[in-house]
Amino acid sequence: NGSPASLEFKSSMKEAQLNFELNLLNIINPKPRFLNFYLKAGAGYVFYDATKTDFSTNTILNQEKGSAYVVPWGFGGRLDFNERFGFYGETTFNHTFSDALDAHDAQSTSVNDIYTYTSFGITYKMFPKKSTPKVPSYKQDRREKFDFWMVGIGEGATLFFGDISDDVDNPFSKYLTVQQGWAGSLSLHKRLNPYFAVNAQGTFGTWQGQRTH
């Protein structure tokens, strides 16, 4: 299936995730903040279309098109500029239940593919609850400060970890190789309480890489 030193793959993906977020600072002291850090974990599903070639001869070795379940987890931070707009950055590690996202035929190894997504973007809070002028601020229910919807749009880089070689006689063919790509995302957040939020996110992007050793 081609020399391990001449393998290349290109892949596109579309992914949907549902995550829960844990606000780290509010565990210590729950209060509205302009800077927040969080952990996230959940479940997702990815659709992929991948092609593996021998770039020394420009020969297509294998093509895979399908879908797989994903277990995402990660961390991030958000800086609020005002009651509406903010800036965020986060990294997510995505463990798939497939070895075919890099067009690997999965005959000789059992290393499921993993990819990361590091993104930066902007957020916008929808329907923020207004303060009631007739009630002093110190008497207002502070839960209102945590009850909001938020949308986010971001773009970033991805790293793909997979085994694109089918050389069963070469033990190094099972080693993970790193490929790079770009992706964009659109997310919808719902703050449930001072500690937890739920986040639905869609991501789309591409990977491309070569095995040169």
JSON list of C-alpha atoms in Angstrom, two decimals, residues 28-182:
[
{"chain": "A", "resi": 28, "resn": "ILE", "atom": "CA", "xyz": [-14.29, 29.05, 45.18]},
{"chain": "A", "resi": 29, "resn": "ASN", "atom": "CA", "xyz": [-16.50, 32.14, 45.15]},
{"chain": "A", "resi": 30, "resn": "PRO", "atom": "CA", "xyz": [-19.61, 32.27, 42.92]},
{"chain": "A", "resi": 31, "resn": "LYS", "atom": "CA", "xyz": [-19.97, 35.79, 41.62]},
{"chain": "A", "resi": 32, "resn": "PRO", "atom": "CA", "xyz": [-20.15, 37.54, 38.23]},
{"chain": "A", "resi": 33, "resn": "ARG", "atom": "CA", "xyz": [-16.68, 38.00, 36.72]},
{"chain": "A", "resi": 34, "resn": "PHE", "atom": "CA", "xyz": [-15.28, 39.59, 33.60]},
{"chain": "A", "resi": 35, "resn": "LEU", "atom": "CA", "xyz": [-12.65, 36.79, 33.39]},
{"chain": "A", "resi": 36, "resn": "ASN", "atom": "CA", "xyz": [-13.62, 33.11, 33.64]},
{"chain": "A", "resi": 37, "resn": "PHE", "atom": "CA", "xyz": [-11.79, 29.80, 33.27]},
{"chain": "A", "resi": 38, "resn": "TYR", "atom": "CA", "xyz": [-13.58, 26.52, 32.66]},
{"chain": "A", "resi": 39, "resn": "LEU", "atom": "CA", "xyz": [-13.28, 22.80, 31.98]},
{"chain": "A", "resi": 40, "resn": "LYS", "atom": "CA", "xyz": [-15.50, 21.10, 29.41]},
{"chain": "A", "resi": 41, "resn": "ALA", "atom": "CA", "xyz": [-16.45, 17.52, 28.53]},
{"chain": "A", "resi": 42, "resn": "GLY", "atom": "CA", "xyz": [-19.23, 15.85, 26.61]},
{"chain": "A", "resi": 43, "resn": "ALA", "atom": "CA", "xyz": [-20.07, 13.77, 23.54]},
{"chain": "A", "resi": 44, "resn": "GLY", "atom": "CA", "xyz": [-20.12, 14.37, 19.81]},
{"chain": "A", "resi": 45, "resn": "TYR", "atom": "CA", "xyz": [-20.36, 12.99, 16.30]},
{"chain": "A", "resi": 46, "resn": "VAL", "atom": "CA", "xyz": [-18.06, 13.67, 13.36]},
{"chain": "A", "resi": 47, "resn": "PHE", "atom": "CA", "xyz": [-18.56, 13.22, 9.59]},
{"chain": "A", "resi": 48, "resn": "TYR", "atom": "CA", "xyz": [-15.37, 12.81, 7.55]},
{"chain": "A", "resi": 49, "resn": "ASP", "atom": "CA", "xyz": [-14.23, 12.43, 3.95]},
{"chain": "A", "resi": 50, "resn": "ALA", "atom": "CA", "xyz": [-10.59, 11.32, 3.68]},
{"chain": "A", "resi": 51, "resn": "THR", "atom": "CA", "xyz": [-8.18, 10.34, 0.92]},
{"chain": "A", "resi": 52, "resn": "LYS", "atom": "CA", "xyz": [-4.76, 8.72, 1.30]},
{"chain": "A", "resi": 53, "resn": "THR", "atom": "CA", "xyz": [-2.25, 8.88, -1.55]},
{"chain": "A", "resi": 54, "resn": "ASP", "atom": "CA", "xyz": [1.32, 7.95, -2.40]},
{"chain": "A", "resi": 55, "resn": "PHE", "atom": "CA", "xyz": [2.56, 11.43, -3.23]},
{"chain": "A", "resi": 56, "resn": "SER", "atom": "CA", "xyz": [5.69, 10.08, -4.95]},
{"chain": "A", "resi": 57, "resn": "THR", "atom": "CA", "xyz": [3.51, 8.60, -7.69]},
{"chain": "A", "resi": 58, "resn": "ASN", "atom": "CA", "xyz": [0.32, 10.62, -7.09]},
{"chain": "A", "resi": 59, "resn": "THR", "atom": "CA", "xyz": [-1.59, 7.37, -6.68]},
{"chain": "A", "resi": 60, "resn": "ILE", "atom": "CA", "xyz": [-4.74, 7.14, -4.56]},
{"chain": "A", "resi": 61, "resn": "LEU", "atom": "CA", "xyz": [-4.29, 4.30, -2.08]},
{"chain": "A", "resi": 62, "resn": "ASN", "atom": "CA", "xyz": [-7.51, 4.49, -0.11]},
{"chain": "A", "resi": 63, "resn": "GLN", "atom": "CA", "xyz": [-10.59, 6.63, 0.43]},
{"chain": "A", "resi": 64, "resn": "GLU", "atom": "CA", "xyz": [-12.84, 6.64, 3.46]},
{"chain": "A", "resi": 65, "resn": "LYS", "atom": "CA", "xyz": [-16.12, 8.50, 3.94]},
{"chain": "A", "resi": 66, "resn": "GLY", "atom": "CA", "xyz": [-18.19, 7.98, 7.04]},
{"chain": "A", "resi": 67, "resn": "SER", "atom": "CA", "xyz": [-18.93, 9.08, 10.58]},
{"chain": "A", "resi": 68, "resn": "ALA", "atom": "CA", "xyz": [-17.88, 8.26, 14.13]},
{"chain": "A", "resi": 69, "resn": "TYR", "atom": "CA", "xyz": [-18.67, 9.04, 17.74]},
{"chain": "A", "resi": 70, "resn": "VAL", "atom": "CA", "xyz": [-16.37, 11.49, 19.55]},
{"chain": "A", "resi": 71, "resn": "VAL", "atom": "CA", "xyz": [-15.55, 12.01, 23.23]},
{"chain": "A", "resi": 72, "resn": "PRO", "atom": "CA", "xyz": [-14.37, 15.63, 23.65]},
{"chain": "A", "resi": 73, "resn": "TRP", "atom": "CA", "xyz": [-12.81, 17.25, 26.69]},
{"chain": "A", "resi": 74, "resn": "GLY", "atom": "CA", "xyz": [-10.82, 20.42, 27.17]},
{"chain": "A", "resi": 75, "resn": "PHE", "atom": "CA", "xyz": [-10.34, 23.74, 28.88]},
{"chain": "A", "resi": 76, "resn": "GLY", "atom": "CA", "xyz": [-10.66, 27.43, 28.09]},
{"chain": "A", "resi": 77, "resn": "GLY", "atom": "CA", "xyz": [-11.11, 30.98, 29.24]},
{"chain": "A", "resi": 78, "resn": "ARG", "atom": "CA", "xyz": [-13.39, 33.89, 28.44]},
{"chain": "A", "resi": 79, "resn": "LEU", "atom": "CA", "xyz": [-12.89, 37.63, 28.89]},
{"chain": "A", "resi": 80, "resn": "ASP", "atom": "CA", "xyz": [-16.05, 39.76, 28.90]},
{"chain": "A", "resi": 81, "resn": "PHE", "atom": "CA", "xyz": [-15.63, 43.27, 27.51]},
{"chain": "A", "resi": 82, "resn": "ASN", "atom": "CA", "xyz": [-19.12, 44.38, 28.60]},
{"chain": "A", "resi": 83, "resn": "GLU", "atom": "CA", "xyz": [-22.60, 42.93, 29.22]},
{"chain": "A", "resi": 84, "resn": "ARG", "atom": "CA", "xyz": [-22.82, 41.76, 25.60]},
{"chain": "A", "resi": 85, "resn": "PHE", "atom": "CA", "xyz": [-19.45, 41.03, 24.01]},
{"chain": "A", "resi": 86, "resn": "GLY", "atom": "CA", "xyz": [-16.51, 38.89, 25.04]},
{"chain": "A", "resi": 87, "resn": "PHE", "atom": "CA", "xyz": [-13.42, 37.08, 23.77]},
{"chain": "A", "resi": 88, "resn": "TYR", "atom": "CA", "xyz": [-12.59, 33.41, 24.34]},
{"chain": "A", "resi": 89, "resn": "GLY", "atom": "CA", "xyz": [-9.84, 30.89, 23.76]},
{"chain": "A", "resi": 90, "resn": "GLU", "atom": "CA", "xyz": [-10.04, 27.14, 24.30]},
{"chain": "A", "resi": 91, "resn": "THR", "atom": "CA", "xyz": [-8.46, 23.79, 23.44]},
{"chain": "A", "resi": 92, "resn": "THR", "atom": "CA", "xyz": [-10.44, 20.59, 22.98]},
{"chain": "A", "resi": 93, "resn": "PHE", "atom": "CA", "xyz": [-9.09, 17.04, 22.72]},
{"chain": "A", "resi": 94, "resn": "ASN", "atom": "CA", "xyz": [-11.35, 14.79, 20.63]},
{"chain": "A", "resi": 95, "resn": "HIS", "atom": "CA", "xyz": [-11.05, 11.01, 20.98]},
{"chain": "A", "resi": 96, "resn": "THR", "atom": "CA", "xyz": [-12.85, 9.18, 18.17]},
{"chain": "A", "resi": 97, "resn": "PHE", "atom": "CA", "xyz": [-14.10, 5.61, 17.89]},
{"chain": "A", "resi": 98, "resn": "SER", "atom": "CA", "xyz": [-12.65, 5.17, 14.41]},
{"chain": "A", "resi": 99, "resn": "ASP", "atom": "CA", "xyz": [-9.30, 4.62, 12.71]},
{"chain": "A", "resi": 100, "resn": "ALA", "atom": "CA", "xyz": [-10.52, 5.85, 9.32]},
{"chain": "A", "resi": 101, "resn": "LEU", "atom": "CA", "xyz": [-10.49, 9.66, 9.61]},
{"chain": "A", "resi": 102, "resn": "ASP", "atom": "CA", "xyz": [-7.09, 9.64, 7.89]},
{"chain": "A", "resi": 103, "resn": "ALA", "atom": "CA", "xyz": [-8.26, 7.10, 5.25]},
{"chain": "A", "resi": 104, "resn": "HIS", "atom": "CA", "xyz": [-6.47, 4.30, 7.07]},
{"chain": "A", "resi": 105, "resn": "ASP", "atom": "CA", "xyz": [-8.10, 0.95, 6.24]},
{"chain": "A", "resi": 106, "resn": "ALA", "atom": "CA", "xyz": [-7.77, -0.25, 9.86]},
{"chain": "A", "resi": 107, "resn": "GLN", "atom": "CA", "xyz": [-6.56, -3.72, 8.84]},
{"chain": "A", "resi": 108, "resn": "SER", "atom": "CA", "xyz": [-3.24, -3.74, 10.66]},
{"chain": "A", "resi": 109, "resn": "THR", "atom": "CA", "xyz": [-3.54, -1.40, 13.64]},
{"chain": "A", "resi": 110, "resn": "SER", "atom": "CA", "xyz": [-6.14, -0.56, 16.25]},
{"chain": "A", "resi": 111, "resn": "VAL", "atom": "CA", "xyz": [-5.13, 3.01, 17.09]},
{"chain": "A", "resi": 112, "resn": "ASN", "atom": "CA", "xyz": [-8.24, 5.17, 17.00]},
{"chain": "A", "resi": 113, "resn": "ASP", "atom": "CA", "xyz": [-7.74, 8.68, 15.69]},
{"chain": "A", "resi": 114, "resn": "ILE", "atom": "CA", "xyz": [-7.45, 11.72, 17.95]},
{"chain": "A", "resi": 115, "resn": "TYR", "atom": "CA", "xyz": [-7.54, 15.39, 17.02]},
{"chain": "A", "resi": 116, "resn": "THR", "atom": "CA", "xyz": [-7.28, 18.64, 18.91]},
{"chain": "A", "resi": 117, "resn": "TYR", "atom": "CA", "xyz": [-8.91, 21.98, 18.18]},
{"chain": "A", "resi": 118, "resn": "THR", "atom": "CA", "xyz": [-7.45, 25.21, 19.57]},
{"chain": "A", "resi": 119, "resn": "SER", "atom": "CA", "xyz": [-9.61, 28.20, 18.73]},
{"chain": "A", "resi": 120, "resn": "PHE", "atom": "CA", "xyz": [-10.08, 31.88, 19.49]},
{"chain": "A", "resi": 121, "resn": "GLY", "atom": "CA", "xyz": [-13.23, 33.86, 18.89]},
{"chain": "A", "resi": 122, "resn": "ILE", "atom": "CA", "xyz": [-15.86, 36.28, 20.07]},
{"chain": "A", "resi": 123, "resn": "THR", "atom": "CA", "xyz": [-19.01, 35.76, 22.13]},
{"chain": "A", "resi": 124, "resn": "TYR", "atom": "CA", "xyz": [-22.29, 37.63, 22.29]},
{"chain": "A", "resi": 125, "resn": "LYS", "atom": "CA", "xyz": [-24.76, 37.36, 25.17]},
{"chain": "A", "resi": 126, "resn": "MET", "atom": "CA", "xyz": [-28.40, 37.21, 24.17]},
{"chain": "A", "resi": 127, "resn": "PHE", "atom": "CA", "xyz": [-31.32, 38.25, 26.35]},
{"chain": "A", "resi": 128, "resn": "PRO", "atom": "CA", "xyz": [-29.29, 39.40, 29.38]},
{"chain": "A", "resi": 129, "resn": "LYS", "atom": "CA", "xyz": [-31.55, 40.08, 32.34]},
{"chain": "A", "resi": 130, "resn": "LYS", "atom": "CA", "xyz": [-31.76, 43.76, 33.14]},
{"chain": "A", "resi": 131, "resn": "SER", "atom": "CA", "xyz": [-31.33, 45.11, 36.65]},
{"chain": "A", "resi": 132, "resn": "THR", "atom": "CA", "xyz": [-34.49, 46.39, 38.30]},
{"chain": "A", "resi": 133, "resn": "PRO", "atom": "CA", "xyz": [-34.04, 50.12, 39.09]},
{"chain": "A", "resi": 134, "resn": "LYS", "atom": "CA", "xyz": [-36.51, 50.06, 41.98]},
{"chain": "A", "resi": 135, "resn": "VAL", "atom": "CA", "xyz": [-34.62, 47.34, 43.81]},
{"chain": "A", "resi": 136, "resn": "PRO", "atom": "CA", "xyz": [-31.20, 48.12, 45.31]},
{"chain": "A", "resi": 137, "resn": "SER", "atom": "CA", "xyz": [-28.44, 46.14, 43.61]},
{"chain": "A", "resi": 138, "resn": "TYR", "atom": "CA", "xyz": [-27.40, 44.44, 46.83]},
{"chain": "A", "resi": 139, "resn": "LYS", "atom": "CA", "xyz": [-30.91, 42.99, 47.20]},
{"chain": "A", "resi": 140, "resn": "GLN", "atom": "CA", "xyz": [-31.24, 41.70, 43.65]},
{"chain": "A", "resi": 141, "resn": "ASP", "atom": "CA", "xyz": [-31.12, 37.96, 43.14]},
{"chain": "A", "resi": 142, "resn": "ARG", "atom": "CA", "xyz": [-27.58, 37.38, 41.93]},
{"chain": "A", "resi": 143, "resn": "ARG", "atom": "CA", "xyz": [-28.72, 34.27, 40.08]},
{"chain": "A", "resi": 144, "resn": "GLU", "atom": "CA", "xyz": [-29.96, 36.61, 37.35]},
{"chain": "A", "resi": 145, "resn": "LYS", "atom": "CA", "xyz": [-26.35, 37.47, 36.57]},
{"chain": "A", "resi": 146, "resn": "PHE", "atom": "CA", "xyz": [-25.70, 33.84, 35.63]},
{"chain": "A", "resi": 147, "resn": "ASP", "atom": "CA", "xyz": [-28.89, 33.23, 33.66]},
{"chain": "A", "resi": 148, "resn": "PHE", "atom": "CA", "xyz": [-28.15, 33.97, 30.02]},
{"chain": "A", "resi": 149, "resn": "TRP", "atom": "CA", "xyz": [-27.76, 32.55, 26.52]},
{"chain": "A", "resi": 150, "resn": "MET", "atom": "CA", "xyz": [-24.60, 33.19, 24.54]},
{"chain": "A", "resi": 151, "resn": "VAL", "atom": "CA", "xyz": [-23.43, 32.54, 20.99]},
{"chain": "A", "resi": 152, "resn": "GLY", "atom": "CA", "xyz": [-19.80, 32.24, 19.93]},
{"chain": "A", "resi": 153, "resn": "ILE", "atom": "CA", "xyz": [-17.94, 32.12, 16.65]},
{"chain": "A", "resi": 154, "resn": "GLY", "atom": "CA", "xyz": [-14.30, 31.13, 16.38]},
{"chain": "A", "resi": 155, "resn": "GLU", "atom": "CA", "xyz": [-11.50, 29.90, 14.19]},
{"chain": "A", "resi": 156, "resn": "GLY", "atom": "CA", "xyz": [-8.34, 28.02, 14.98]},
{"chain": "A", "resi": 157, "resn": "ALA", "atom": "CA", "xyz": [-5.86, 25.27, 14.26]},
{"chain": "A", "resi": 158, "resn": "THR", "atom": "CA", "xyz": [-6.24, 21.51, 14.57]},
{"chain": "A", "resi": 159, "resn": "LEU", "atom": "CA", "xyz": [-3.70, 18.77, 15.17]},
{"chain": "A", "resi": 160, "resn": "PHE", "atom": "CA", "xyz": [-4.52, 15.25, 14.02]},
{"chain": "A", "resi": 161, "resn": "PHE", "atom": "CA", "xyz": [-2.92, 12.14, 15.53]},
{"chain": "A", "resi": 162, "resn": "GLY", "atom": "CA", "xyz": [-3.26, 8.97, 13.48]},
{"chain": "A", "resi": 163, "resn": "ASP", "atom": "CA", "xyz": [-1.42, 6.03, 11.94]},
{"chain": "A", "resi": 164, "resn": "ILE", "atom": "CA", "xyz": [-1.61, 6.39, 8.17]},
{"chain": "A", "resi": 165, "resn": "SER", "atom": "CA", "xyz": [0.76, 3.55, 7.28]},
{"chain": "A", "resi": 166, "resn": "ASP", "atom": "CA", "xyz": [-0.42, 0.00, 6.46]},
{"chain": "A", "resi": 167, "resn": "ASP", "atom": "CA", "xyz": [3.08, -1.50, 6.58]},
{"chain": "A", "resi": 168, "resn": "VAL", "atom": "CA", "xyz": [2.54, -4.49, 8.89]},
{"chain": "A", "resi": 169, "resn": "ASP", "atom": "CA", "xyz": [6.23, -5.42, 8.77]},
{"chain": "A", "resi": 170, "resn": "ASN", "atom": "CA", "xyz": [7.32, -2.00, 10.01]},
{"chain": "A", "resi": 171, "resn": "PRO", "atom": "CA", "xyz": [6.69, -1.56, 13.78]},
{"chain": "A", "resi": 172, "resn": "PHE", "atom": "CA", "xyz": [7.01, 2.21, 13.38]},
{"chain": "A", "resi": 173, "resn": "SER", "atom": "CA", "xyz": [3.90, 2.19, 11.18]},
{"chain": "A", "resi": 174, "resn": "LYS", "atom": "CA", "xyz": [1.81, 2.01, 14.35]},
{"chain": "A", "resi": 175, "resn": "TYR", "atom": "CA", "xyz": [3.31, 5.17, 15.79]},
{"chain": "A", "resi": 176, "resn": "LEU", "atom": "CA", "xyz": [1.16, 8.24, 15.86]},
{"chain": "A", "resi": 177, "resn": "THR", "atom": "CA", "xyz": [1.93, 10.88, 13.25]},
{"chain": "A", "resi": 178, "resn": "VAL", "atom": "CA", "xyz": [0.92, 14.50, 13.60]},
{"chain": "A", "resi": 179, "resn": "GLN", "atom": "CA", "xyz": [-0.94, 16.33, 10.86]},
{"chain": "A", "resi": 180, "resn": "GLN", "atom": "CA", "xyz": [-2.23, 19.90, 10.89]},
{"chain": "A", "resi": 181, "resn": "GLY", "atom": "CA", "xyz": [-5.26, 21.77, 9.65]},
{"chain": "A", "resi": 182, "resn": "TRP", "atom": "CA", "xyz": [-7.68, 24.63, 10.16]}
]
